[in-house]
mmCIF file of C-alpha atoms and ligand atoms in Angstrom:
data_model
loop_
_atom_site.group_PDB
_atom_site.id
_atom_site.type_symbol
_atom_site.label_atom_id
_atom_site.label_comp_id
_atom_site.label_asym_id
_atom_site.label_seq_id
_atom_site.Cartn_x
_atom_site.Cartn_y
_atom_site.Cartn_z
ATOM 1 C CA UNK A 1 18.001 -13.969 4.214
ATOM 2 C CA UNK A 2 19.586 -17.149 2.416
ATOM 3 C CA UNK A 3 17.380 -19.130 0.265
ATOM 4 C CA UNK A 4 14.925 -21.571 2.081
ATOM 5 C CA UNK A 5 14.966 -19.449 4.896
ATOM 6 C CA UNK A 6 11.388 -18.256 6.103
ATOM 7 C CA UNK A 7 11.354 -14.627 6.226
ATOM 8 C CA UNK A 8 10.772 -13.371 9.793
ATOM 9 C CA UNK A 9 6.869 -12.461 10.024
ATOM 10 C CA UNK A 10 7.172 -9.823 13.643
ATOM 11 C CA UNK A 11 9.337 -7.958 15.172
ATOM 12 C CA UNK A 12 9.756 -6.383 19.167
ATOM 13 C CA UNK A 13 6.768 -3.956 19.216
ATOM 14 C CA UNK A 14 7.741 -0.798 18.496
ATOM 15 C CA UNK A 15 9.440 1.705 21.119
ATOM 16 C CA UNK A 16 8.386 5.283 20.352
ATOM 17 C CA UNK A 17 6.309 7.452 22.155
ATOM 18 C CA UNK A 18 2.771 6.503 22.029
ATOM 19 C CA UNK A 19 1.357 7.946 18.966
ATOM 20 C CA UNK A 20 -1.357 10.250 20.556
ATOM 21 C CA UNK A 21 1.416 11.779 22.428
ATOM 22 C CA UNK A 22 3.212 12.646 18.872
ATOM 23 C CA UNK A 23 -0.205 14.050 17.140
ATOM 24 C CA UNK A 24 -0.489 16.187 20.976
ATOM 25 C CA UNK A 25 3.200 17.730 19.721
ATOM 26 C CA UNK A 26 2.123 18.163 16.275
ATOM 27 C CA UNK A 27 -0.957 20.634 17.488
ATOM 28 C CA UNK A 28 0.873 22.292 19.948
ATOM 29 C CA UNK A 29 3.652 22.732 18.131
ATOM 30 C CA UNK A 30 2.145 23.533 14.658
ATOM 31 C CA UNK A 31 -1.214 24.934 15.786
ATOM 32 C CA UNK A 32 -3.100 24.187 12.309
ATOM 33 C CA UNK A 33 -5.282 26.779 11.564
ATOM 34 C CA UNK A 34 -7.657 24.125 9.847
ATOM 35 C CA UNK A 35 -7.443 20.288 10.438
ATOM 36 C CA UNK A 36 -9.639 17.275 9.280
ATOM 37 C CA UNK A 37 -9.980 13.844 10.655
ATOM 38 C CA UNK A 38 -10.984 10.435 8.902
ATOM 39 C CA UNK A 39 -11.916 7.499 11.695
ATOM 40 C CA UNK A 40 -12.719 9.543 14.843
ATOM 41 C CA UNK A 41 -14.892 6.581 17.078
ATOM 42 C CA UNK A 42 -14.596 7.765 20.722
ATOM 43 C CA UNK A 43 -12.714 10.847 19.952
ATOM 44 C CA UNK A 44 -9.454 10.363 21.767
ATOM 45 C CA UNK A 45 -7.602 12.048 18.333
ATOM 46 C CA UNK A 46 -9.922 14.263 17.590
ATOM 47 C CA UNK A 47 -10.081 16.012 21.311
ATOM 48 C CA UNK A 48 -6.572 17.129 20.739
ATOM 49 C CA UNK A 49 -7.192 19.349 17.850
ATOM 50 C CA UNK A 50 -8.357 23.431 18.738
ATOM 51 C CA UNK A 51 -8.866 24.622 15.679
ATOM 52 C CA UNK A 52 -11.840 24.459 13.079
ATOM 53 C CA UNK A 53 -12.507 20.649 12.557
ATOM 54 C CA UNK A 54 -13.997 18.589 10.380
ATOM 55 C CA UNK A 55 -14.359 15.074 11.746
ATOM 56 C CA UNK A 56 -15.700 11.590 9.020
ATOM 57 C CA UNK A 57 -16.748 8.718 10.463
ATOM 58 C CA UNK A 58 -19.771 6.475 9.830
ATOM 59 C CA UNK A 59 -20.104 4.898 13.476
ATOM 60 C CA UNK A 60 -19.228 7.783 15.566
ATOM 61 C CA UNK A 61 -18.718 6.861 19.523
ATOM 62 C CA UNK A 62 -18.140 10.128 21.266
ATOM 63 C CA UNK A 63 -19.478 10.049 25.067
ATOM 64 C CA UNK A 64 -17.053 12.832 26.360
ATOM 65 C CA UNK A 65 -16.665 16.954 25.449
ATOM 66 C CA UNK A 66 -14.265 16.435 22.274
ATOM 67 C CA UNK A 67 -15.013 19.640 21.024
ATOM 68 C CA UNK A 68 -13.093 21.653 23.894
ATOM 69 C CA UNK A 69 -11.818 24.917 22.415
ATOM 70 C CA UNK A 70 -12.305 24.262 18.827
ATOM 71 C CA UNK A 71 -14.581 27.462 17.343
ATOM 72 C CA UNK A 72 -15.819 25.218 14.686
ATOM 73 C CA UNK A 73 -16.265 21.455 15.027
ATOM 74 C CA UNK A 74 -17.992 19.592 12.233
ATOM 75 C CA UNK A 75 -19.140 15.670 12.326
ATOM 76 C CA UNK A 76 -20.183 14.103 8.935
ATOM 77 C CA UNK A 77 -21.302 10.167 9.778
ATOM 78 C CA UNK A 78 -21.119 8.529 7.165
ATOM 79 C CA UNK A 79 -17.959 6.813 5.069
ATOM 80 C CA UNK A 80 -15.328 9.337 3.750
ATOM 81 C CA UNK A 81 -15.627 8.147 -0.466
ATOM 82 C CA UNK A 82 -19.729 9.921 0.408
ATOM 83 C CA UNK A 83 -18.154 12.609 2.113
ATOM 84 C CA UNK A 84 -15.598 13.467 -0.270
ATOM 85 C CA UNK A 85 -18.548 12.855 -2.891
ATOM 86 C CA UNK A 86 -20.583 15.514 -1.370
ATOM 87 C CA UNK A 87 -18.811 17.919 0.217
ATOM 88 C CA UNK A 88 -15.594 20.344 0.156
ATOM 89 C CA UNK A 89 -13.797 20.978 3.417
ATOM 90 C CA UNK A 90 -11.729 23.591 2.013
ATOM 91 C CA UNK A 91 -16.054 25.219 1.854
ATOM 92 C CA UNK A 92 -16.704 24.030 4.929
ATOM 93 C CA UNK A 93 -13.672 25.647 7.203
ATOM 94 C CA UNK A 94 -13.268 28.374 4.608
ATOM 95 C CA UNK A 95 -9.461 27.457 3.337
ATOM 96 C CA UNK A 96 -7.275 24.728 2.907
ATOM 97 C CA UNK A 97 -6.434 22.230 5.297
ATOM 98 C CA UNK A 98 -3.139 22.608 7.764
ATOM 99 C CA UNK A 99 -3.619 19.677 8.974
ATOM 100 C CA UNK A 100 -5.568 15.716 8.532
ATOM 101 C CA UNK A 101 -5.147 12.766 10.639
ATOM 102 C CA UNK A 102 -6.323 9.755 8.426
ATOM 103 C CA UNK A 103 -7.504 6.601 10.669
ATOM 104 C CA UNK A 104 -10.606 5.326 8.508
ATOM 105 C CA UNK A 105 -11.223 1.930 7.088
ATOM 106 C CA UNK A 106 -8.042 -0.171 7.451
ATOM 107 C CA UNK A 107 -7.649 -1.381 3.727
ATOM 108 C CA UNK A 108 -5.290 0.446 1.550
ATOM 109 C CA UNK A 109 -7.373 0.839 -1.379
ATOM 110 C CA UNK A 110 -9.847 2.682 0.959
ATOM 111 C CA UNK A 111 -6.868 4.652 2.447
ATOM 112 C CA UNK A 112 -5.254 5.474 -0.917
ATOM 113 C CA UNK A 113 -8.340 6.932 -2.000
ATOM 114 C CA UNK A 114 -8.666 9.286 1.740
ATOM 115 C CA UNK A 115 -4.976 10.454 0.925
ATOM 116 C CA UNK A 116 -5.918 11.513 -2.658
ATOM 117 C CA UNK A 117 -8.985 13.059 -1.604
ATOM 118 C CA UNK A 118 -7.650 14.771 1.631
ATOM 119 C CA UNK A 119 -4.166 16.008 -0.912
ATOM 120 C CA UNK A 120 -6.681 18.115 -3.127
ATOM 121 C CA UNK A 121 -7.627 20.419 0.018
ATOM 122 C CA UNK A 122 -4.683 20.510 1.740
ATOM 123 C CA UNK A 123 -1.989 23.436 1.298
ATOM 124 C CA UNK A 124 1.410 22.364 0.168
ATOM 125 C CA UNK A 125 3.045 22.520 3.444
ATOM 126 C CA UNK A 126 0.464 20.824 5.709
ATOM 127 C CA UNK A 127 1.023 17.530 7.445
ATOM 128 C CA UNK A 128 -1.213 14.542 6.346
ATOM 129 C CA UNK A 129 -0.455 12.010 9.339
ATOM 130 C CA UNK A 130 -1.802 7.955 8.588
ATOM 131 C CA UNK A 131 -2.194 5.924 11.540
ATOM 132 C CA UNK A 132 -1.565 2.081 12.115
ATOM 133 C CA UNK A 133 0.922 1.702 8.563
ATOM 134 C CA UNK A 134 3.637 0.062 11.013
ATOM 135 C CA UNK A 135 2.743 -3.738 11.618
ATOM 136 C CA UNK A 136 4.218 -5.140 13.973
ATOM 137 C CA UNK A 137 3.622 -8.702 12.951
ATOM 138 C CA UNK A 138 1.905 -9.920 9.656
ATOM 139 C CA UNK A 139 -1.164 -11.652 10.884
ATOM 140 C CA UNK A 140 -2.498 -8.103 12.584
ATOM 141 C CA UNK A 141 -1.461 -6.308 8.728
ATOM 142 C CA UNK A 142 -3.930 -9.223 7.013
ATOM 143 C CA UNK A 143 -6.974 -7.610 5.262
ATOM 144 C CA UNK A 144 -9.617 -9.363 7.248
ATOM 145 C CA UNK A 145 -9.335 -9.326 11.027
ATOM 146 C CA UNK A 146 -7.963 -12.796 12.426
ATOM 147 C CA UNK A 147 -7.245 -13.956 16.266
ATOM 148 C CA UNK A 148 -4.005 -15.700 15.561
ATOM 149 C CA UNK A 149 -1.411 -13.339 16.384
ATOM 150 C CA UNK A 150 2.274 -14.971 17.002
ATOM 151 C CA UNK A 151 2.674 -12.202 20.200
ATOM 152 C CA UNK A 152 -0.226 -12.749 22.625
ATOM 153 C CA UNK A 153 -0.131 -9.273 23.160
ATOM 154 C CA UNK A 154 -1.281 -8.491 19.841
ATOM 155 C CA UNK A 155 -4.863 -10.441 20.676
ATOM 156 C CA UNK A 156 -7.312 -7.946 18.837
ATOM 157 C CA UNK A 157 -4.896 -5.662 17.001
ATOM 158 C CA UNK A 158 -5.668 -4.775 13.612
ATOM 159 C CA UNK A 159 -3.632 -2.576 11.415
ATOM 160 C CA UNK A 160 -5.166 -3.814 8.017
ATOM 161 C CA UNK A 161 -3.218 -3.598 5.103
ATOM 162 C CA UNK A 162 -2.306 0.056 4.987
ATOM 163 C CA UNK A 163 1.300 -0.505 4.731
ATOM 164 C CA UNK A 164 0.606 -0.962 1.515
ATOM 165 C CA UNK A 165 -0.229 2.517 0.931
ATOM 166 C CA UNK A 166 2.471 3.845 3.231
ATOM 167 C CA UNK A 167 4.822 1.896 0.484
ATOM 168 C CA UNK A 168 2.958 3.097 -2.236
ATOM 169 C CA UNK A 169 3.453 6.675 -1.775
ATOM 170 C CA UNK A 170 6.989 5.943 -1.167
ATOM 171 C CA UNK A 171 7.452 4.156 -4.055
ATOM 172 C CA UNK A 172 5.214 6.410 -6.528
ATOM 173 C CA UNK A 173 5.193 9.630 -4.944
ATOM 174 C CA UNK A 174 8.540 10.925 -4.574
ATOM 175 C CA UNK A 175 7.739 14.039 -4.503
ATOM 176 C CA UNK A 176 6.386 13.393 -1.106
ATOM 177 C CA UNK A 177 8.486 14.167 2.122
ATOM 178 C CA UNK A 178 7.128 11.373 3.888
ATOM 179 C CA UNK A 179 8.710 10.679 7.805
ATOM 180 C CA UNK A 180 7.645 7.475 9.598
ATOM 181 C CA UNK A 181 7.655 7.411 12.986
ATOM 182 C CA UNK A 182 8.107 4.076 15.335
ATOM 183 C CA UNK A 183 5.026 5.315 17.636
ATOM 184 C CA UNK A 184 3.340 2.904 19.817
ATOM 185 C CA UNK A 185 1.838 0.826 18.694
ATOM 186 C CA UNK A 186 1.418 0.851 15.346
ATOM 187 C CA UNK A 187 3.738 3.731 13.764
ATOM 188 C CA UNK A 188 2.690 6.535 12.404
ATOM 189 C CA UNK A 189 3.598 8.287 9.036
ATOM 190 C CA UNK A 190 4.163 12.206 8.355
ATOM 191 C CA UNK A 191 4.082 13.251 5.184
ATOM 192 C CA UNK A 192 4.620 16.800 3.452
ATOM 193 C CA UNK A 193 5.167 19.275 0.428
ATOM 194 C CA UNK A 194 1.957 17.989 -0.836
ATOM 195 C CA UNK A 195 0.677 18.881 -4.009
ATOM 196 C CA UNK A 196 -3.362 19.518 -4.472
ATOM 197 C CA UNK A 197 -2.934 19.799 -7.817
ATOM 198 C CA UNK A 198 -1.838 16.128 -8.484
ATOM 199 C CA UNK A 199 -4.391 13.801 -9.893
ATOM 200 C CA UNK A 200 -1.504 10.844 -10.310
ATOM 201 C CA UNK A 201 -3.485 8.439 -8.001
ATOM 202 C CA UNK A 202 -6.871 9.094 -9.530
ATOM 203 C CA UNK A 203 -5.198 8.906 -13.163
ATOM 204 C CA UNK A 204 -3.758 5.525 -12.151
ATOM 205 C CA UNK A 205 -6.586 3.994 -9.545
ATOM 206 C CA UNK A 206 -6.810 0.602 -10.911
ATOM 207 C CA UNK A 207 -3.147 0.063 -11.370
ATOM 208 C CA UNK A 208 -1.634 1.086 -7.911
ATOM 209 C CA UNK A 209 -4.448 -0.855 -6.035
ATOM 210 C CA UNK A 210 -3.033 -4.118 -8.241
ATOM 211 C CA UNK A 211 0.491 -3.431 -7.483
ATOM 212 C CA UNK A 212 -0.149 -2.686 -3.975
ATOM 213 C CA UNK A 213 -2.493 -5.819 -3.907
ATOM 214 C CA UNK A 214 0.757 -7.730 -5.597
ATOM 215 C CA UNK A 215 2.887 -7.562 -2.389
ATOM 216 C CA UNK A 216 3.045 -10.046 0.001
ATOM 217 C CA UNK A 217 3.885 -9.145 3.647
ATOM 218 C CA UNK A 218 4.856 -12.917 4.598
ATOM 219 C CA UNK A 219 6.836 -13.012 1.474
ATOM 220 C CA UNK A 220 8.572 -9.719 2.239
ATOM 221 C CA UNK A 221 8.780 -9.972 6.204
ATOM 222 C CA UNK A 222 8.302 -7.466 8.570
ATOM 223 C CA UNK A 223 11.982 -6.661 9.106
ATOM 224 C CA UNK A 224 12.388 -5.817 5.065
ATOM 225 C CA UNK A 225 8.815 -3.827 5.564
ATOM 226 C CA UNK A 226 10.260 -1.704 8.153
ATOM 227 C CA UNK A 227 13.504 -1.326 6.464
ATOM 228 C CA UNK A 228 11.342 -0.287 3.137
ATOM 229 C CA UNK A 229 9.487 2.089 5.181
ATOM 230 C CA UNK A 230 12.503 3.681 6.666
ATOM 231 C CA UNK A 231 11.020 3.901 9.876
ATOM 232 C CA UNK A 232 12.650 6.368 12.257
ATOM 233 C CA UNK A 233 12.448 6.562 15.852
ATOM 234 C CA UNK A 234 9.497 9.131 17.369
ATOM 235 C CA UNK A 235 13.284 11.235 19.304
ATOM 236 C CA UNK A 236 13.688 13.026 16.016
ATOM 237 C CA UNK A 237 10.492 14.870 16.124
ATOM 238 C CA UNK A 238 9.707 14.922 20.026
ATOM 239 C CA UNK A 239 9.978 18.354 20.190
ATOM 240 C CA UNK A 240 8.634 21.745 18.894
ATOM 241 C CA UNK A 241 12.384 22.607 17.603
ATOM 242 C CA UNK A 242 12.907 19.427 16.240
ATOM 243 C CA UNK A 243 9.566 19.811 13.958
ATOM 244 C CA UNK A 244 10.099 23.293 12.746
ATOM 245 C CA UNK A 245 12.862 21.733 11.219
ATOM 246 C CA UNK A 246 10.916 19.655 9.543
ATOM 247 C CA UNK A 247 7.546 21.033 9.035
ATOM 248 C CA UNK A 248 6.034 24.572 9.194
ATOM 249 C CA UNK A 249 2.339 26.001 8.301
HETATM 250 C C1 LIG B 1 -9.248 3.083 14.781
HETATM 251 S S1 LIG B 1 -10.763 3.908 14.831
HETATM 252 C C2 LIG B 1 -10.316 5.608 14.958
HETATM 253 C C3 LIG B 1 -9.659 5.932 16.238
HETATM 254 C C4 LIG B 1 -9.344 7.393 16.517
HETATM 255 N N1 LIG B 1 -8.747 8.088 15.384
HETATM 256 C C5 LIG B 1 -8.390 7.451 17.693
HETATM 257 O O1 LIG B 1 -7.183 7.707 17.511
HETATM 258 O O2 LIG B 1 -8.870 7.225 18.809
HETATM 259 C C6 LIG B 1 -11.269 3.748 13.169
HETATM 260 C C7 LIG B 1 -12.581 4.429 12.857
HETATM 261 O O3 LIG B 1 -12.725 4.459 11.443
HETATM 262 C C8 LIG B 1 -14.074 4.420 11.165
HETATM 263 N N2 LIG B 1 -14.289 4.056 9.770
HETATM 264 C C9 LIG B 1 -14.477 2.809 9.249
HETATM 265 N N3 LIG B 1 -14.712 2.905 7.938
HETATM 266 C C10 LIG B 1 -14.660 4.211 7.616
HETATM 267 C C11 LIG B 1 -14.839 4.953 6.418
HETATM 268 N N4 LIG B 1 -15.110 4.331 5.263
HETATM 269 N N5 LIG B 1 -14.748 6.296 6.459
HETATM 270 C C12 LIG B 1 -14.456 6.937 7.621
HETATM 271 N N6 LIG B 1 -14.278 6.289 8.784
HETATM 272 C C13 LIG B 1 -14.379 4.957 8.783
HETATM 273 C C14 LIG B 1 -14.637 3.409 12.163
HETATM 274 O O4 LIG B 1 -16.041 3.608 12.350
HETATM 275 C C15 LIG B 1 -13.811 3.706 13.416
HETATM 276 O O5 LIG B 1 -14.518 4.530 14.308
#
């Protein structure tokens, strides 16, 4: 981009496989012995899981048998900060997680905060997997839901402003083996070799939420975003042979 140019604020929607699909793969494929889930609503994530479950969400919408073959499956209502207050899921499935799908509150202070929390009880090799950290266009990635999208399509979308924290752990935590996927519609992130023992985010709270608060999507662009988040397309992991090579429990 030359100067005075206005940086482009969407891009074509993304053309991976659609992301339920991808966290199907990831169960099948990986068969976590333990797996917890932030942001569950109607349950269409949470239904894919058979193992012990722990499932955080204060509004909880499930109509339909999510539990299927899971031996365990347990439902906290109530927001994840009170659940992480409260309670130890490595205590409540009786090890640490293989697994966590985090889809919560959209902000990334809020989803900073799930990572760190969900990190602590998670073995070094599992697979933390944040939903909705690809925007497609900057007015759906704004931190307060807003009708004007440029793409009609994109009427009622809201991703929030967890790129930020996608970026973040990029940025910070390098340590991290973090893979983002283009799934529909809204990209999803993969990230491994964790390390429970870290207390880097809670040691620095205040100042990663104001750096990650400093960045502007409109003044980046959503091109440059995707770019940052070195997005990859959902064919390098749409197999079980393609993740072993990537991830193992
Ligand atoms: C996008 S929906 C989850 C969708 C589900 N994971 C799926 O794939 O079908 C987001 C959910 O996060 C829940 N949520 C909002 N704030 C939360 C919080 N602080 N802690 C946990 N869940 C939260 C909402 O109640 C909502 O049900």
């Amino acid at each position: 981009m030359t100067s005075g140019q206005t940086p482009a604020l969407a891009v074509p929607n993304l053309r991976g496989a659609v992301y339920l699909d991808i966290l199907r793969l990831l169960h099948r494929a990986l068969n976590p012995r333990r797996y917890l889930e932030i942001g569950t609503r109607r349950g269409d994530s949470l239904v894919l899981a058979e193992c012990p479950t722990i499932s955080i969400d204060p509004k909880l919408e499930i109509t339909s048998d999510v539990i299927g073959a899971k031996s365990q499956c347990h439902f906290y209502q109530m927001p994840s900060d009170r659940f992480f207050e409260d309670f130890d899921p490595k205590a409540i499935l009786g090890g640490p997680l293989d697994m966590a799908f985090l889809d919560g509150m959209h902000l990334c202070e809020f989803l900073l905060r799930d990572f760190a929390n969900t990190e602590k009880a998670c073995k070094r090799n599992a697979v933390v997997v944040l939903h909705d950290c690809v925007p497609v266009e900057a007015a759906i990635a704004k931190r307060t839901f807003t009708e004007k999208t440029i793409n009609p399509v994109h009427y009622n979308w809201w991703t929030g402003d967890v790129w930020r924290t996608l970026l973040l752990l990029i940025r910070r935590r390098p340590d991290l083996r973090i893979t983002v996927l283009d799934a529909q519609p809204t990209g999803l992130a993969c990230i491994t070799n964790l390390d429970p023992t870290s207390t880097f985010i809670d040691d620095n709270y205040a100042d990663l939420v104001a750096e990650m608060l400093s960045w502007s999507l409109e003044t980046m662009g959503v091109p440059a975003l995707l770019e940052a988040l070195r997005v990859t397309s959902t064919s390098e992991l749409d197999s079980a042979e393609k993740l072993y090579r990537r991830f193992w429990l």
